[in-house]
PDB file of C-alpha atoms in Angstrom:
ATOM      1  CA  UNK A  22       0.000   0.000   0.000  1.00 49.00           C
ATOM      2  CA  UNK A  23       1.189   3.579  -1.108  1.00 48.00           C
ATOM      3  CA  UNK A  24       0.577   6.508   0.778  1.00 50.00           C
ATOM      4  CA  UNK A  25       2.154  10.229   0.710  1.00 52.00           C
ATOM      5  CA  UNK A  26       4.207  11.859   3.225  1.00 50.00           C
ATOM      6  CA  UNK A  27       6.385  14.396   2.919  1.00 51.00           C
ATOM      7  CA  UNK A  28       6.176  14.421  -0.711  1.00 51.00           C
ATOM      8  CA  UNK A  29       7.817  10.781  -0.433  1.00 54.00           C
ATOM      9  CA  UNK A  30       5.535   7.798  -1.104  1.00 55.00           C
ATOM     10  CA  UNK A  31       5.635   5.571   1.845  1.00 52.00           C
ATOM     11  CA  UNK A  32       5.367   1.643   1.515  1.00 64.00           C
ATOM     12  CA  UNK A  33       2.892   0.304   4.037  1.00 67.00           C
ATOM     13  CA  UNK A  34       2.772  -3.598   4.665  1.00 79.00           C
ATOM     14  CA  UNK A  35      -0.683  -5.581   2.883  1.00 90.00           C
ATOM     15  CA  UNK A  36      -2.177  -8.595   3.076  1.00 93.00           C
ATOM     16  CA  UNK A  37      -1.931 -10.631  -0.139  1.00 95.00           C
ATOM     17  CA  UNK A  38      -5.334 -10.323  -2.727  1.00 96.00           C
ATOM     18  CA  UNK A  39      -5.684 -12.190  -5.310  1.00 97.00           C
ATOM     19  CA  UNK A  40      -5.853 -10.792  -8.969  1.00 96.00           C
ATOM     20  CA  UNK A  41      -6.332 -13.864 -10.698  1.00 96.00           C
ATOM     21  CA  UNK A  42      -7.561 -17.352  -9.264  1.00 97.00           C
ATOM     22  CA  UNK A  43      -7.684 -20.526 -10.844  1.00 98.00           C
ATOM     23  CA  UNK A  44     -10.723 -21.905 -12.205  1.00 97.00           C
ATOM     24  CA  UNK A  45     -12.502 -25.074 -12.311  1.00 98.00           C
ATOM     25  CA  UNK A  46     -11.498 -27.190 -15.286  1.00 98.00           C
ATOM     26  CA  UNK A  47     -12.672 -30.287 -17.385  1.00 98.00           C
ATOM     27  CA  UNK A  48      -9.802 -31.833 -19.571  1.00 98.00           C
ATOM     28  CA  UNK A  49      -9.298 -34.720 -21.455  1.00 97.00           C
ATOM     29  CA  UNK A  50      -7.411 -37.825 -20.636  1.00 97.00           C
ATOM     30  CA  UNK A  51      -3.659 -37.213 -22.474  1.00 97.00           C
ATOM     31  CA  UNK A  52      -4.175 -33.284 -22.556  1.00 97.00           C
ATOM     32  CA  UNK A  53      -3.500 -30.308 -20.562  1.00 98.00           C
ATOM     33  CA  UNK A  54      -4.461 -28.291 -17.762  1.00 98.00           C
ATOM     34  CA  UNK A  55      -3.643 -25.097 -16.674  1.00 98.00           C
ATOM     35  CA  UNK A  56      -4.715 -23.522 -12.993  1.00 98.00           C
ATOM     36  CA  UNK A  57      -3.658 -19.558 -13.333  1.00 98.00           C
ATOM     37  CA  UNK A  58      -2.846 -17.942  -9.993  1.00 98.00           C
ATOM     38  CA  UNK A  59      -2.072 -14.302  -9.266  1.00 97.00           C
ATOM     39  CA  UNK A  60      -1.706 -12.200  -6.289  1.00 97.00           C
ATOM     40  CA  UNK A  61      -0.474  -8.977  -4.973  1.00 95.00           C
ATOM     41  CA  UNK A  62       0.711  -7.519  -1.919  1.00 95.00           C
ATOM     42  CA  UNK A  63       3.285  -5.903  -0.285  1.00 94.00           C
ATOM     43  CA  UNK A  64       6.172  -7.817   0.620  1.00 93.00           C
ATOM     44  CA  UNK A  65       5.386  -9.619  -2.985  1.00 94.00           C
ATOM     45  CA  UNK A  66       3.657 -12.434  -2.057  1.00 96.00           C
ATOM     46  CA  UNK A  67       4.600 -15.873  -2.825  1.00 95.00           C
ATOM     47  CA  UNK A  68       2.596 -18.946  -4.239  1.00 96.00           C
ATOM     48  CA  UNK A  69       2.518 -22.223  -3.834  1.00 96.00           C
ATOM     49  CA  UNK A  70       0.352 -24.827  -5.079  1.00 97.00           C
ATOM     50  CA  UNK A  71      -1.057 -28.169  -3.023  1.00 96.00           C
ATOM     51  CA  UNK A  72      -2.579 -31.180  -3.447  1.00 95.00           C
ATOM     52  CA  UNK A  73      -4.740 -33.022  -1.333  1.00 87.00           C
ATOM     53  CA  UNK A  74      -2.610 -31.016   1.505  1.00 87.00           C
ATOM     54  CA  UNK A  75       0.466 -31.429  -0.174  1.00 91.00           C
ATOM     55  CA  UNK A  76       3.022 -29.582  -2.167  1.00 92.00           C
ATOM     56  CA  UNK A  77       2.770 -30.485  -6.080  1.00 91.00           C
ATOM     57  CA  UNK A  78       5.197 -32.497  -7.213  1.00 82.00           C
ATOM     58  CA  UNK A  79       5.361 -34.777 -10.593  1.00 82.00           C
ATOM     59  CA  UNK A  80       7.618 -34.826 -13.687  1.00 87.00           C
ATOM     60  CA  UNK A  81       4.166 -34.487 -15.632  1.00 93.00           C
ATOM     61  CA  UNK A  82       3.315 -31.124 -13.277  1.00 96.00           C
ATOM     62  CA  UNK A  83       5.339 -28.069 -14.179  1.00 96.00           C
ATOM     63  CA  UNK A  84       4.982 -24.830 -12.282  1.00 96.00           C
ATOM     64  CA  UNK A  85       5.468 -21.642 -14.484  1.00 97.00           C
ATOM     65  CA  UNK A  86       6.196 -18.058 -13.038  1.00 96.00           C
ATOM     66  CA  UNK A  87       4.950 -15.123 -14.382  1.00 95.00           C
ATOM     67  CA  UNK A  88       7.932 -12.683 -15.554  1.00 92.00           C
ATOM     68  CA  UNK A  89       6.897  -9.861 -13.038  1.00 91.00           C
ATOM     69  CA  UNK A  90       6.507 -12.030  -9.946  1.00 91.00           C
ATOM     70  CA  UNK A  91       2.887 -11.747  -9.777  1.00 93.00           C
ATOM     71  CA  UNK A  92       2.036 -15.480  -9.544  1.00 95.00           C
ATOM     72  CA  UNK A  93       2.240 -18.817 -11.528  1.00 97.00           C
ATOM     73  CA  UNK A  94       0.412 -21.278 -13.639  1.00 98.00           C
ATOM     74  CA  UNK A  95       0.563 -24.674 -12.677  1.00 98.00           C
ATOM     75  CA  UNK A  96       0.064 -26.550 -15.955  1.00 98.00           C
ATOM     76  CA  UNK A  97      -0.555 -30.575 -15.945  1.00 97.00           C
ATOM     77  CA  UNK A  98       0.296 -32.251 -19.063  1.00 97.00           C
ATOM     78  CA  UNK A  99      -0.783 -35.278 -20.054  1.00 97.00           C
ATOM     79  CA  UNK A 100      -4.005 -35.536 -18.163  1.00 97.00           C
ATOM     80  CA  UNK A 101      -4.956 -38.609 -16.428  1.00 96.00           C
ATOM     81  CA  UNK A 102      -8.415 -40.056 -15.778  1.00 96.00           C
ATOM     82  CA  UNK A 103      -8.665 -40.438 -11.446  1.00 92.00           C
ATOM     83  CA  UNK A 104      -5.037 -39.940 -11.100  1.00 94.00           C
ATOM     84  CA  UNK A 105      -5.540 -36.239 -11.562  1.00 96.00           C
ATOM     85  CA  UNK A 106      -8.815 -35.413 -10.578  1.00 96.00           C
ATOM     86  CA  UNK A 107      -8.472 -33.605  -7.646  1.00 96.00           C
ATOM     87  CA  UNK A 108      -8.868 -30.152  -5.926  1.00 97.00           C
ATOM     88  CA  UNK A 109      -5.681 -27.848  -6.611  1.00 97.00           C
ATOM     89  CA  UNK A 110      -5.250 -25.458  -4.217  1.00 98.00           C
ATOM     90  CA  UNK A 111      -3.333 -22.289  -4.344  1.00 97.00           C
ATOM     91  CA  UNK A 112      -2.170 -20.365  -1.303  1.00 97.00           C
ATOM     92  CA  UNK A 113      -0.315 -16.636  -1.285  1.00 97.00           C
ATOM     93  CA  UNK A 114       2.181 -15.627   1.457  1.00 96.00           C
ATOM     94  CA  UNK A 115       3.743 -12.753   3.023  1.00 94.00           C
ATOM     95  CA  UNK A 116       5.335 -11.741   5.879  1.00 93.00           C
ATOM     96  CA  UNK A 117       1.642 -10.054   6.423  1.00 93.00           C
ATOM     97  CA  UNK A 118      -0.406 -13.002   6.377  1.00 94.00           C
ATOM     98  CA  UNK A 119      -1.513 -15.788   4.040  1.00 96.00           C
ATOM     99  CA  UNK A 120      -5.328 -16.443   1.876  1.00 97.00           C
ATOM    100  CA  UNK A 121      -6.037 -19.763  -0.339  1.00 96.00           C
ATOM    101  CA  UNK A 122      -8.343 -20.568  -3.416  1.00 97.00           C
ATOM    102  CA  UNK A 123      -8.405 -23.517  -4.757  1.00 97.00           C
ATOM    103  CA  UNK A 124     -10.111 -25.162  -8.082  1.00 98.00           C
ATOM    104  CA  UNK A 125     -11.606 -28.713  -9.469  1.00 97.00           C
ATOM    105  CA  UNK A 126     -10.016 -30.473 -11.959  1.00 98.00           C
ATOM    106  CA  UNK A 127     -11.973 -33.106 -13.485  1.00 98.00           C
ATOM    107  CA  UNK A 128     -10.603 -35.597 -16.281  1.00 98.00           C
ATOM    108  CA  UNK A 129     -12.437 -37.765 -19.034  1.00 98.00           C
ATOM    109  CA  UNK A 130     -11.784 -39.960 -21.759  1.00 97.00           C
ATOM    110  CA  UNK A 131     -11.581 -38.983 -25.082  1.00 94.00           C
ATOM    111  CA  UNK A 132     -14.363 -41.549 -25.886  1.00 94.00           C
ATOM    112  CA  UNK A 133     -16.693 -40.152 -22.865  1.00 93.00           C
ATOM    113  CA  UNK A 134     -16.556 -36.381 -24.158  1.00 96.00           C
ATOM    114  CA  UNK A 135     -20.012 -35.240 -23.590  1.00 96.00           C
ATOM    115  CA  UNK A 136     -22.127 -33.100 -26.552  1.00 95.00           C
ATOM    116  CA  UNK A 137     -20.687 -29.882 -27.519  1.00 97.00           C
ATOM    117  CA  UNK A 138     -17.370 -30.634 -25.978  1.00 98.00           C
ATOM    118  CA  UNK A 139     -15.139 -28.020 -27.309  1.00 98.00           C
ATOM    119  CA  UNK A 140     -12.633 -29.278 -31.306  1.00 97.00           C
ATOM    120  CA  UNK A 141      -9.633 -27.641 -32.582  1.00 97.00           C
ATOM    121  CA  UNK A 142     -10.851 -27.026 -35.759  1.00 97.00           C
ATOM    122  CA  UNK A 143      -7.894 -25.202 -37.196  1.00 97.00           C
ATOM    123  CA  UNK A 144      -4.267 -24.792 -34.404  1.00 97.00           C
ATOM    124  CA  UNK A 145      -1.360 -22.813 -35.063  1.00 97.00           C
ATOM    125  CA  UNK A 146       1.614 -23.391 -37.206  1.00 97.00           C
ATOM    126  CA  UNK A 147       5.039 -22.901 -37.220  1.00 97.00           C
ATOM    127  CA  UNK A 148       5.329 -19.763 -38.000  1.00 96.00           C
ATOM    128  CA  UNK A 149       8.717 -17.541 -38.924  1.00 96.00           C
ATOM    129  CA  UNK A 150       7.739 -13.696 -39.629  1.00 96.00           C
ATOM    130  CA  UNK A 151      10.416 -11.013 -40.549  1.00 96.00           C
ATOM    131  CA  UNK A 152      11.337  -8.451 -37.437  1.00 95.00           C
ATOM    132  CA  UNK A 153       8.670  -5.595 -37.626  1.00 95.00           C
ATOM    133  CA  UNK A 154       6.365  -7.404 -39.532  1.00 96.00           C
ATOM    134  CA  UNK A 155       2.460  -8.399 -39.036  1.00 96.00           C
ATOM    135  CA  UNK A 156       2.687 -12.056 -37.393  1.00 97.00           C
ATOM    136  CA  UNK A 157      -0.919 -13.791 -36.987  1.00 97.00           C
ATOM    137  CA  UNK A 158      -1.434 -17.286 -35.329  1.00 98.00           C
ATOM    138  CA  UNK A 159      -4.903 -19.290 -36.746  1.00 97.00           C
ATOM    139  CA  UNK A 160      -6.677 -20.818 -35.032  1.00 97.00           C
ATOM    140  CA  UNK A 161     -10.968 -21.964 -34.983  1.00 97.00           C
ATOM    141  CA  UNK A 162     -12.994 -23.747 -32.460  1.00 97.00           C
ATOM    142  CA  UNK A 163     -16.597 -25.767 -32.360  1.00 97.00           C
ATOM    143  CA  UNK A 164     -18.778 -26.803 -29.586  1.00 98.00           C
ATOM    144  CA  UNK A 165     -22.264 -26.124 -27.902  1.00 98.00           C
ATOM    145  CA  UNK A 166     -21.805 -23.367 -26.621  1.00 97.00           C
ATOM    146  CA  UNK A 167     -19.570 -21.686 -29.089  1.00 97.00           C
ATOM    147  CA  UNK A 168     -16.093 -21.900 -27.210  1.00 98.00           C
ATOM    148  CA  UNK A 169     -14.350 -19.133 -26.204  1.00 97.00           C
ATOM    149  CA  UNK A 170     -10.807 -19.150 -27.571  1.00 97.00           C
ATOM    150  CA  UNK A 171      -7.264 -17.702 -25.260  1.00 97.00           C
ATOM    151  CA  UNK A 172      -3.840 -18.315 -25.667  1.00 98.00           C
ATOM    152  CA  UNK A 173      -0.877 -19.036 -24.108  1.00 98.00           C
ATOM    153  CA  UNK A 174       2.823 -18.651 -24.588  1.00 98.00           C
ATOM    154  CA  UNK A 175       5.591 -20.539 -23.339  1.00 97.00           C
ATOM    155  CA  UNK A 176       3.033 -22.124 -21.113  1.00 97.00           C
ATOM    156  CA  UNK A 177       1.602 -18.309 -19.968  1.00 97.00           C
ATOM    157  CA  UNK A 178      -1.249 -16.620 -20.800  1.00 97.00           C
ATOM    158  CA  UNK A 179      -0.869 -14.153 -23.323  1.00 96.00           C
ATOM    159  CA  UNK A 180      -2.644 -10.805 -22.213  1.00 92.00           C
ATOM    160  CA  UNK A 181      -3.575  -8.746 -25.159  1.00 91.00           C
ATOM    161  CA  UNK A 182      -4.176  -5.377 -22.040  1.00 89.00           C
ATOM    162  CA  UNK A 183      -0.400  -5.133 -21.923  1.00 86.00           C
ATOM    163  CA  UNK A 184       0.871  -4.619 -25.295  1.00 87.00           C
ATOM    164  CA  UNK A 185      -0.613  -1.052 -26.645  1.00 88.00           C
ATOM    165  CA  UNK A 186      -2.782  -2.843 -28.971  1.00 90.00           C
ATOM    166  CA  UNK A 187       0.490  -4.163 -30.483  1.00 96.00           C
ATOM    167  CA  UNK A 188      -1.154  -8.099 -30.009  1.00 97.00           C
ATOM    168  CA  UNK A 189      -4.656  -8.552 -30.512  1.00 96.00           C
ATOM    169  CA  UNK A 190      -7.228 -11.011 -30.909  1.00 96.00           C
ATOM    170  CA  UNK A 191      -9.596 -11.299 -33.403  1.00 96.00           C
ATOM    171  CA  UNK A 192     -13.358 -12.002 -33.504  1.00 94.00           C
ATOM    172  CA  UNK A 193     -12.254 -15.223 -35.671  1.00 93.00           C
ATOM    173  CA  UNK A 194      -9.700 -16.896 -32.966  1.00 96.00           C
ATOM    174  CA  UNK A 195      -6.835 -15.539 -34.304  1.00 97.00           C
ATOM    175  CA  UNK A 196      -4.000 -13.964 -31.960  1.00 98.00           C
ATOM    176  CA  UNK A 197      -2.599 -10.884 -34.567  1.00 97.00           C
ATOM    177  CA  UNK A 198       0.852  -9.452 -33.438  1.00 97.00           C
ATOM    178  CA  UNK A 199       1.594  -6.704 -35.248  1.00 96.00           C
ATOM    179  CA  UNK A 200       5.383  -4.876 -35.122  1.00 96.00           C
ATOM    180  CA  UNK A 201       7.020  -7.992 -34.316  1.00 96.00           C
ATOM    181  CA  UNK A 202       9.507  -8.179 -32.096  1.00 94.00           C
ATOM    182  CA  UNK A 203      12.104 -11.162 -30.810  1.00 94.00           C
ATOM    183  CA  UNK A 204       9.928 -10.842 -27.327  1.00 94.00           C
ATOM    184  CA  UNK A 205       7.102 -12.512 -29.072  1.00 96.00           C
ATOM    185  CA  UNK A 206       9.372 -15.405 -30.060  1.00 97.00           C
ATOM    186  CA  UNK A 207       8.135 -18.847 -28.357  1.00 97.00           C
ATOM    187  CA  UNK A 208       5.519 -21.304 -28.673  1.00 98.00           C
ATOM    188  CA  UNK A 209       2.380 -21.048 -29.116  1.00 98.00           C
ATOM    189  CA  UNK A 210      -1.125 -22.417 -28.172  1.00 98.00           C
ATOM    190  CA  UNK A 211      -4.383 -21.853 -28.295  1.00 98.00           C
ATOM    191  CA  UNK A 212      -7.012 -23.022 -25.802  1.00 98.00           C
ATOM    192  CA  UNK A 213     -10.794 -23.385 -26.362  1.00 98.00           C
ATOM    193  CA  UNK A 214     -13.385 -23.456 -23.473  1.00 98.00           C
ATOM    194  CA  UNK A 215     -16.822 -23.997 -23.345  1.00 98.00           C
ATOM    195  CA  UNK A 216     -19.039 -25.199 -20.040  1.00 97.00           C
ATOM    196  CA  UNK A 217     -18.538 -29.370 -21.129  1.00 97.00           C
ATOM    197  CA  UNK A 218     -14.717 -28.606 -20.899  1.00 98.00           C
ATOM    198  CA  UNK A 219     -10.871 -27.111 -22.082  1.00 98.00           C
ATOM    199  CA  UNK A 220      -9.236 -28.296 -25.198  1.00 98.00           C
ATOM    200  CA  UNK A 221      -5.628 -27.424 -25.943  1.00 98.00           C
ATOM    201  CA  UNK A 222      -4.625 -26.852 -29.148  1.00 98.00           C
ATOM    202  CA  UNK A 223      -1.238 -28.847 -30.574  1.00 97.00           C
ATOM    203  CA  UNK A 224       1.879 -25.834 -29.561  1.00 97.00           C
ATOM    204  CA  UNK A 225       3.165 -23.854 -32.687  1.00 98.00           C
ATOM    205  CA  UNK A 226       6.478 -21.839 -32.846  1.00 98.00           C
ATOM    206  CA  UNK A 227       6.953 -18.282 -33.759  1.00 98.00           C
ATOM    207  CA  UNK A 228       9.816 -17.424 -34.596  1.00 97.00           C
ATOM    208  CA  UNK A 229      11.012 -13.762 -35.299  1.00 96.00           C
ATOM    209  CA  UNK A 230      14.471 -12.752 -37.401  1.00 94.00           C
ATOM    210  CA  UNK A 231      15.622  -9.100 -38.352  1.00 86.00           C
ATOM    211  CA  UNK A 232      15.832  -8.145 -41.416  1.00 73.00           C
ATOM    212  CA  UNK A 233      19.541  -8.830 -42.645  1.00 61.00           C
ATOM    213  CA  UNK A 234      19.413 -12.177 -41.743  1.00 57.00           C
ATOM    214  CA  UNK A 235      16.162 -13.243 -42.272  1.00 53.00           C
ATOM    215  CA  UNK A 236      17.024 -12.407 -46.485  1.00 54.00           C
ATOM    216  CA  UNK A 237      20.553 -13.550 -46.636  1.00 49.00           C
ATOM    217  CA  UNK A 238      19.269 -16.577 -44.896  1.00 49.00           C
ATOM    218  CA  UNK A 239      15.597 -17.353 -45.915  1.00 51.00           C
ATOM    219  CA  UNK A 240      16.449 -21.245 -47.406  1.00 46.00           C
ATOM    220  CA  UNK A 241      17.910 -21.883 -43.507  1.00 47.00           C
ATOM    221  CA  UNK A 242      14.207 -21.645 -41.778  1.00 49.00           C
ATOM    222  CA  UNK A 243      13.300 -24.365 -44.552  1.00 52.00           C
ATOM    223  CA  UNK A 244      10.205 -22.687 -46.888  1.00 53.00           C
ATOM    224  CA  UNK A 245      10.887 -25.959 -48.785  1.00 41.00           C
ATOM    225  CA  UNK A 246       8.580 -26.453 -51.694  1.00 47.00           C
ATOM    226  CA  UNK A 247       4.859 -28.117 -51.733  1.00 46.00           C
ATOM    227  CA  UNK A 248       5.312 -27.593 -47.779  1.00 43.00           C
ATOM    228  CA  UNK A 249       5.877 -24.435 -46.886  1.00 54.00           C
ATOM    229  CA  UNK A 250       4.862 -20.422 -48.321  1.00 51.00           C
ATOM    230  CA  UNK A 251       7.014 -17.764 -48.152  1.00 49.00           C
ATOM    231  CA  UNK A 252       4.782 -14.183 -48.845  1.00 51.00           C
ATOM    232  CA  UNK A 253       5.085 -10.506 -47.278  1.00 51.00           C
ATOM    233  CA  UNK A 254       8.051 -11.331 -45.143  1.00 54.00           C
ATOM    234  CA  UNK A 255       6.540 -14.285 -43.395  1.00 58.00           C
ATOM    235  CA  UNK A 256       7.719 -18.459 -44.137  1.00 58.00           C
ATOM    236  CA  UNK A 257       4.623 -20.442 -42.873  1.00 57.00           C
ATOM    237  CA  UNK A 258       2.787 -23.853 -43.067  1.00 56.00           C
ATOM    238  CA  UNK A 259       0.580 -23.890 -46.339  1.00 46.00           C
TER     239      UNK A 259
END
């Protein structure tokens, strides 16, 4: 907490809030999951994830933190049926005090899906766009209800607020980011949701090259023929 004093801002001690909190979740057996968990507070609080009363830990669980220290995603990949249903709790900690939320995470079979469970219609492909350029990552969705489609990248969500309008999605799916930069380089995936459950999209690369070397070395990111396109500065699946 900030307050005035003297013309100095003074740093007063809070409790941690949470500004994001994971979610309930329906995956499929052999996909992924990812619980989102953000908090602030001053000292920075810290988070940890549990469950059934213990600390997360599993070659197939990965925790991922969030560049500004806000929080982390804890992302389970591949899903199993039983073995992962459970209740995932989050907790955030400070020398202040300490709050938990905590989500269900159900599993099913691939062959169990119920109606309107949420397709990949069309997922991102590898994808290598000239520094500065427009870069745009496809991707459609079908279920009942229409799914809503996010992203991630590098196992984060990608939050279109931050970037000045630079990255934007459109009404079809699509994640557009314009003035490309190397920042944007990673991997890509796009996640559709709908109230029978989450499906994942397969990940896609971006990758982003200036200008010098993306000419004098254009055959290197393999835009072989019959596979690939090469048009407007960007090499891409056809």
């Amino acid at each position: 907490m900030l307050c005035p004093h003297g013309g100095d801002m003074v740093i007063f001690p809070g409790k941690p809030t949470f500004m994001k909190a994971p979610e309930d979740q329906i995956g499929i057996s052999g996909g992924v999951a990812s619980f989102v968990c953000q908090a602030t507070g001053e000292p920075k609080p810290r988070i940890t994830w549990m469950k059934k009363g213990k600390k997360v830990s599993s070659q197939r669980f990965e925790v991922i933190e969030f560049d500004d220290g806000s929080g982390s995603v804890l992302r389970i990949q591949p899903l199993r049926v039983h073995r992962d249903e459970a209740i995932y709790e989050c907790t955030a900690t400070n020398s202040v005090g300490e709050i938990n939320t905590s989500a269900k995470l159900t599993v099913l079979e691939e062959d169990h899906l119920p109606a309107g469970f949420p397709t990949i219609d069309m997922g991102p492909q590898l994808k290598v766009v000239e520094k500065a350029r427009t870069a745009t990552m496809l991707c459609a969705a079908s279920g009942n209800p229409d799914p809503e489609i996010s992203w991630f990248k590098d196992f984060l969500p990608v939050d279109t607020a931050t970037s000045n309008g630079r990255i934007k999605q459109l009404r079809s799916g699509a994640l557009q980011i314009e003035n490309s930069e190397e920042s944007d380089q990673g991997k890509y995936e796009c996640v559709a949701t709908n109230s029978a459950g989450t499906r994942y999209s397969a990940p896609a690369n971006l990758y982003v090259r200036g200008k010098s070397s993306f000419h004098a070395r254009r055959s290197l990111f393999s835009c072989p023929k019959g596979s690939m396109a090469f048009s407007d500065g960007v090499c891409s699946l056809s």
